[in-house]
mmCIF file of C-alpha atoms in Angstrom:
data_model
loop_
_atom_site.group_PDB
_atom_site.id
_atom_site.type_symbol
_atom_site.label_atom_id
_atom_site.label_comp_id
_atom_site.label_asym_id
_atom_site.label_seq_id
_atom_site.Cartn_x
_atom_site.Cartn_y
_atom_site.Cartn_z
ATOM 1 C CA UNK A 211 11.350 -8.680 -17.720
ATOM 2 C CA UNK A 212 11.649 -12.467 -17.450
ATOM 3 C CA UNK A 213 10.389 -14.249 -14.331
ATOM 4 C CA UNK A 214 10.737 -18.016 -13.984
ATOM 5 C CA UNK A 215 9.834 -20.103 -10.937
ATOM 6 C CA UNK A 216 9.260 -23.598 -9.602
ATOM 7 C CA UNK A 217 7.990 -24.976 -6.252
ATOM 8 C CA UNK A 218 10.950 -26.443 -4.363
ATOM 9 C CA UNK A 219 10.811 -29.348 -1.938
ATOM 10 C CA UNK A 220 8.117 -30.708 0.301
ATOM 11 C CA UNK A 221 6.983 -27.217 1.332
ATOM 12 C CA UNK A 222 6.516 -26.033 -2.256
ATOM 13 C CA UNK A 223 8.599 -22.906 -1.748
ATOM 14 C CA UNK A 224 8.609 -20.772 -4.869
ATOM 15 C CA UNK A 225 12.173 -20.333 -6.123
ATOM 16 C CA UNK A 226 12.419 -17.534 -8.681
ATOM 17 C CA UNK A 227 14.889 -16.412 -11.316
ATOM 18 C CA UNK A 228 14.539 -12.771 -12.355
ATOM 19 C CA UNK A 229 16.264 -11.463 -15.483
ATOM 20 C CA UNK A 230 15.921 -8.727 -18.073
ATOM 21 C CA UNK A 231 15.361 -11.404 -20.731
ATOM 22 C CA UNK A 232 16.427 -14.830 -22.024
ATOM 23 C CA UNK A 233 20.153 -15.461 -22.278
ATOM 24 C CA UNK A 234 20.943 -12.778 -19.697
ATOM 25 C CA UNK A 235 22.253 -12.631 -16.154
ATOM 26 C CA UNK A 236 19.679 -13.268 -13.433
ATOM 27 C CA UNK A 237 18.981 -13.044 -9.712
ATOM 28 C CA UNK A 238 17.876 -16.178 -7.841
ATOM 29 C CA UNK A 239 15.292 -15.675 -5.097
ATOM 30 C CA UNK A 240 14.832 -18.167 -2.221
ATOM 31 C CA UNK A 241 16.469 -21.452 -3.277
ATOM 32 C CA UNK A 242 14.773 -23.814 -0.832
ATOM 33 C CA UNK A 243 14.792 -27.552 -0.236
ATOM 34 C CA UNK A 244 16.029 -29.756 -3.082
ATOM 35 C CA UNK A 245 16.329 -26.698 -5.318
ATOM 36 C CA UNK A 246 19.788 -27.183 -6.824
ATOM 37 C CA UNK A 247 18.980 -29.498 -9.728
ATOM 38 C CA UNK A 248 15.599 -28.049 -10.748
ATOM 39 C CA UNK A 249 17.110 -24.569 -10.561
ATOM 40 C CA UNK A 250 19.931 -25.625 -12.877
ATOM 41 C CA UNK A 251 17.400 -27.009 -15.367
ATOM 42 C CA UNK A 252 15.272 -23.878 -15.214
ATOM 43 C CA UNK A 253 18.276 -21.621 -15.762
ATOM 44 C CA UNK A 254 19.478 -23.748 -18.679
ATOM 45 C CA UNK A 255 16.058 -23.577 -20.359
ATOM 46 C CA UNK A 256 16.431 -19.808 -20.769
ATOM 47 C CA UNK A 257 20.221 -19.595 -20.885
ATOM 48 C CA UNK A 258 20.350 -17.599 -17.640
ATOM 49 C CA UNK A 259 23.507 -16.914 -15.638
ATOM 50 C CA UNK A 260 22.954 -16.186 -11.927
ATOM 51 C CA UNK A 261 24.897 -13.331 -10.330
ATOM 52 C CA UNK A 262 23.370 -13.322 -6.825
ATOM 53 C CA UNK A 263 20.928 -15.026 -4.477
ATOM 54 C CA UNK A 264 18.530 -12.805 -2.537
ATOM 55 C CA UNK A 265 16.581 -14.190 0.411
ATOM 56 C CA UNK A 266 13.220 -12.901 1.595
ATOM 57 C CA UNK A 267 13.898 -14.316 5.078
ATOM 58 C CA UNK A 268 15.910 -16.922 6.939
ATOM 59 C CA UNK A 269 13.613 -19.945 7.281
ATOM 60 C CA UNK A 270 15.097 -23.203 6.044
ATOM 61 C CA UNK A 271 12.431 -23.853 3.436
ATOM 62 C CA UNK A 272 13.702 -20.678 1.712
ATOM 63 C CA UNK A 273 17.443 -20.981 2.444
ATOM 64 C CA UNK A 274 18.117 -24.729 2.398
ATOM 65 C CA UNK A 275 20.024 -24.687 -0.918
ATOM 66 C CA UNK A 276 21.577 -21.226 -0.703
ATOM 67 C CA UNK A 277 25.092 -22.448 0.092
ATOM 68 C CA UNK A 278 25.394 -25.032 -2.725
ATOM 69 C CA UNK A 279 23.858 -22.564 -5.185
ATOM 70 C CA UNK A 280 26.244 -19.792 -4.153
ATOM 71 C CA UNK A 281 29.247 -22.114 -4.187
ATOM 72 C CA UNK A 282 28.233 -23.715 -7.476
ATOM 73 C CA UNK A 283 27.948 -20.417 -9.334
ATOM 74 C CA UNK A 284 30.464 -18.449 -7.204
ATOM 75 C CA UNK A 285 27.921 -15.766 -6.346
ATOM 76 C CA UNK A 286 26.994 -13.864 -3.152
ATOM 77 C CA UNK A 287 23.855 -14.145 -1.033
ATOM 78 C CA UNK A 288 21.875 -11.296 0.514
ATOM 79 C CA UNK A 289 19.762 -11.435 3.714
ATOM 80 C CA UNK A 290 18.383 -8.907 6.189
ATOM 81 C CA UNK A 291 20.688 -8.921 9.248
ATOM 82 C CA UNK A 292 17.783 -9.475 11.669
ATOM 83 C CA UNK A 293 17.543 -13.031 10.297
ATOM 84 C CA UNK A 294 21.269 -13.843 10.480
ATOM 85 C CA UNK A 295 20.631 -16.008 13.542
ATOM 86 C CA UNK A 296 18.647 -18.429 11.406
ATOM 87 C CA UNK A 297 21.837 -19.210 9.520
ATOM 88 C CA UNK A 298 24.134 -19.414 12.549
ATOM 89 C CA UNK A 299 21.724 -21.326 14.833
ATOM 90 C CA UNK A 300 18.825 -22.717 12.784
ATOM 91 C CA UNK A 301 17.577 -25.066 15.528
ATOM 92 C CA UNK A 302 16.602 -22.088 17.693
ATOM 93 C CA UNK A 303 14.406 -20.483 15.048
ATOM 94 C CA UNK A 304 12.554 -23.383 13.428
ATOM 95 C CA UNK A 305 9.629 -25.407 14.693
ATOM 96 C CA UNK A 306 9.477 -29.192 15.053
ATOM 97 C CA UNK A 307 8.278 -29.617 11.461
ATOM 98 C CA UNK A 308 11.696 -28.575 10.162
ATOM 99 C CA UNK A 309 13.774 -29.987 13.021
ATOM 100 C CA UNK A 310 14.660 -33.257 11.193
ATOM 101 C CA UNK A 311 16.177 -31.223 8.351
ATOM 102 C CA UNK A 312 18.527 -29.183 10.505
ATOM 103 C CA UNK A 313 21.032 -31.964 11.220
ATOM 104 C CA UNK A 314 23.697 -31.849 8.550
ATOM 105 C CA UNK A 315 22.336 -28.839 6.644
ATOM 106 C CA UNK A 316 25.065 -26.494 5.399
ATOM 107 C CA UNK A 317 24.239 -22.800 5.577
ATOM 108 C CA UNK A 318 26.482 -19.790 4.933
ATOM 109 C CA UNK A 319 28.318 -18.063 7.743
ATOM 110 C CA UNK A 320 26.381 -14.815 8.334
ATOM 111 C CA UNK A 321 29.623 -12.855 8.036
ATOM 112 C CA UNK A 322 29.810 -13.961 4.398
ATOM 113 C CA UNK A 323 26.260 -12.859 3.579
ATOM 114 C CA UNK A 324 25.658 -9.369 2.244
ATOM 115 C CA UNK A 325 23.214 -7.104 4.033
ATOM 116 C CA UNK A 326 19.767 -6.085 2.845
ATOM 117 C CA UNK A 327 18.849 -2.628 4.146
ATOM 118 C CA UNK A 328 15.330 -1.233 4.090
ATOM 119 C CA UNK A 329 14.850 1.077 1.119
ATOM 120 C CA UNK A 330 18.057 0.023 -0.609
ATOM 121 C CA UNK A 331 17.952 -0.587 -4.353
ATOM 122 C CA UNK A 332 19.895 -3.634 -5.499
ATOM 123 C CA UNK A 333 20.931 -3.224 -9.116
ATOM 124 C CA UNK A 334 21.756 -6.767 -10.158
ATOM 125 C CA UNK A 335 21.647 -8.496 -13.544
ATOM 126 C CA UNK A 336 20.013 -5.468 -15.155
ATOM 127 C CA UNK A 337 17.178 -5.596 -12.620
ATOM 128 C CA UNK A 338 16.465 -3.086 -9.838
ATOM 129 C CA UNK A 339 15.103 -4.669 -6.650
ATOM 130 C CA UNK A 340 13.923 -2.266 -3.952
ATOM 131 C CA UNK A 341 14.188 -3.765 -0.459
ATOM 132 C CA UNK A 342 11.092 -3.364 1.739
ATOM 133 C CA UNK A 343 11.606 -4.526 5.320
ATOM 134 C CA UNK A 344 8.346 -6.176 6.422
ATOM 135 C CA UNK A 345 8.769 -7.993 9.764
ATOM 136 C CA UNK A 346 6.092 -10.188 11.257
ATOM 137 C CA UNK A 347 6.699 -13.618 9.768
ATOM 138 C CA UNK A 348 10.304 -13.197 10.907
ATOM 139 C CA UNK A 349 12.138 -10.184 12.269
ATOM 140 C CA UNK A 350 14.142 -9.857 9.062
ATOM 141 C CA UNK A 351 11.457 -10.572 6.481
ATOM 142 C CA UNK A 352 11.740 -8.391 3.384
ATOM 143 C CA UNK A 353 9.877 -7.975 0.139
ATOM 144 C CA UNK A 354 11.359 -6.812 -3.155
ATOM 145 C CA UNK A 355 9.662 -4.306 -5.451
ATOM 146 C CA UNK A 356 10.517 -4.462 -9.137
ATOM 147 C CA UNK A 357 9.260 -3.180 -12.479
ATOM 148 C CA UNK A 358 7.714 -5.982 -14.537
ATOM 149 C CA UNK A 359 7.211 -3.698 -17.534
ATOM 150 C CA UNK A 360 3.425 -3.729 -17.846
ATOM 151 C CA UNK A 361 2.882 -3.529 -14.071
ATOM 152 C CA UNK A 362 4.782 -3.169 -10.804
ATOM 153 C CA UNK A 363 5.826 -6.410 -9.116
ATOM 154 C CA UNK A 364 6.377 -7.467 -5.518
ATOM 155 C CA UNK A 365 8.268 -10.573 -4.401
ATOM 156 C CA UNK A 366 6.604 -11.092 -1.037
ATOM 157 C CA UNK A 367 8.276 -14.167 0.440
ATOM 158 C CA UNK A 368 6.082 -15.351 3.321
ATOM 159 C CA UNK A 369 4.579 -11.960 4.117
ATOM 160 C CA UNK A 370 1.615 -12.115 1.721
ATOM 161 C CA UNK A 371 -0.005 -14.983 -0.170
ATOM 162 C CA UNK A 372 -3.114 -15.280 -2.315
ATOM 163 C CA UNK A 373 -5.866 -15.186 0.308
ATOM 164 C CA UNK A 374 -3.572 -15.406 3.308
ATOM 165 C CA UNK A 375 -0.409 -14.212 5.046
ATOM 166 C CA UNK A 376 2.606 -15.877 6.618
ATOM 167 C CA UNK A 377 2.479 -17.643 9.970
ATOM 168 C CA UNK A 378 3.687 -15.766 13.020
ATOM 169 C CA UNK A 379 3.897 -18.561 15.599
ATOM 170 C CA UNK A 380 7.577 -19.465 15.132
ATOM 171 C CA UNK A 381 10.361 -17.717 17.080
ATOM 172 C CA UNK A 382 10.763 -14.156 15.853
ATOM 173 C CA UNK A 383 7.202 -13.961 14.575
ATOM 174 C CA UNK A 384 4.782 -11.249 15.670
ATOM 175 C CA UNK A 385 1.158 -10.707 14.660
ATOM 176 C CA UNK A 386 1.294 -7.026 15.609
ATOM 177 C CA UNK A 387 4.404 -6.551 13.470
ATOM 178 C CA UNK A 388 2.732 -8.422 10.607
ATOM 179 C CA UNK A 389 -0.310 -6.141 10.736
ATOM 180 C CA UNK A 390 1.978 -3.106 10.705
ATOM 181 C CA UNK A 391 3.894 -4.421 7.693
ATOM 182 C CA UNK A 392 0.696 -5.177 5.799
ATOM 183 C CA UNK A 393 -0.744 -1.748 6.635
ATOM 184 C CA UNK A 394 2.361 0.346 6.017
ATOM 185 C CA UNK A 395 4.180 -1.579 3.263
ATOM 186 C CA UNK A 396 1.577 -3.542 1.279
ATOM 187 C CA UNK A 397 -1.625 -1.511 1.413
ATOM 188 C CA UNK A 398 -0.126 1.725 0.001
ATOM 189 C CA UNK A 399 0.878 -0.104 -3.211
ATOM 190 C CA UNK A 400 -1.054 0.196 -6.465
ATOM 191 C CA UNK A 401 -3.832 -2.344 -7.045
ATOM 192 C CA UNK A 402 -2.097 -3.426 -10.272
ATOM 193 C CA UNK A 403 0.990 -4.611 -8.378
ATOM 194 C CA UNK A 404 1.611 -8.272 -9.181
ATOM 195 C CA UNK A 405 2.285 -10.292 -6.027
ATOM 196 C CA UNK A 406 4.843 -13.084 -6.485
ATOM 197 C CA UNK A 407 4.626 -14.992 -3.186
ATOM 198 C CA UNK A 408 6.859 -17.502 -1.451
ATOM 199 C CA UNK A 409 4.191 -20.202 -1.711
ATOM 200 C CA UNK A 410 1.199 -20.664 -3.974
ATOM 201 C CA UNK A 411 -0.040 -18.775 -7.032
ATOM 202 C CA UNK A 412 0.553 -15.172 -8.042
ATOM 203 C CA UNK A 413 -2.077 -12.571 -7.255
ATOM 204 C CA UNK A 414 -2.376 -8.773 -7.203
ATOM 205 C CA UNK A 415 -2.514 -6.209 -4.433
ATOM 206 C CA UNK A 416 -5.946 -5.144 -5.676
ATOM 207 C CA UNK A 417 -7.329 -8.670 -5.504
ATOM 208 C CA UNK A 418 -5.947 -9.141 -1.999
ATOM 209 C CA UNK A 419 -7.189 -5.737 -0.880
ATOM 210 C CA UNK A 420 -10.696 -6.784 -1.927
ATOM 211 C CA UNK A 421 -10.710 -10.393 -0.667
ATOM 212 C CA UNK A 422 -7.942 -11.075 1.862
ATOM 213 C CA UNK A 423 -9.345 -10.856 5.411
ATOM 214 C CA UNK A 424 -5.906 -10.218 6.888
ATOM 215 C CA UNK A 425 -5.406 -7.120 4.749
ATOM 216 C CA UNK A 426 -8.831 -5.910 5.861
ATOM 217 C CA UNK A 427 -7.748 -6.345 9.480
ATOM 218 C CA UNK A 428 -4.472 -4.542 8.770
ATOM 219 C CA UNK A 429 -6.319 -1.636 7.171
ATOM 220 C CA UNK A 430 -8.155 -1.016 10.429
ATOM 221 C CA UNK A 431 -5.138 -1.573 12.701
ATOM 222 C CA UNK A 432 -4.434 1.534 14.807
ATOM 223 C CA UNK A 433 -1.249 3.450 14.201
ATOM 224 C CA UNK A 434 1.524 2.807 16.642
ATOM 225 C CA UNK A 435 1.054 -0.944 17.110
ATOM 226 C CA UNK A 436 3.560 -3.452 15.838
ATOM 227 C CA UNK A 437 7.250 -2.753 15.501
#
């Protein structure tokens, strides 16, 4: 398995390319702000050919470049339908920090975006990505499980970071839903699972289980709260 990434734009959003190996087809994950040119360079370095863009959620710092990337390579995009409103009406769903970016941004029409369903397995570019719906940061946040060869992997978007979790104070966010997602989706995973987050360095589920205070809180969250 080949994983390449770079931090895109002012928010340092990790944009990933996932492929079975060099010179193969790949899946692009979360092409954010100013991602088009560095993505092209990264793909060229390994001779990768993108076949799809998959989005962990609808926030602009993860979707800003999705339309030019999809148009440039003539490939589809995938998003959970609960976040479609972030494409059709981004001003409603983003805080003042991103407001200056909304004017003039070109995003796909939601009707042209393919649906991510919880539990579905996307077989793309020789890679199987299992969709794990994990609301809290947004209503349509998802993570993707994949086999890295030596260990399981998890592309977590803004659900889980090294030492932290995603913010829940923007429209569509919910702390109760976040705790439920952490408890029911993240904590059951093997400690060896490599966490590939939307921002910051990689970590493992075991490391976060032992040190992340938000996972400790989720572990003690009573059943029935959240969604």
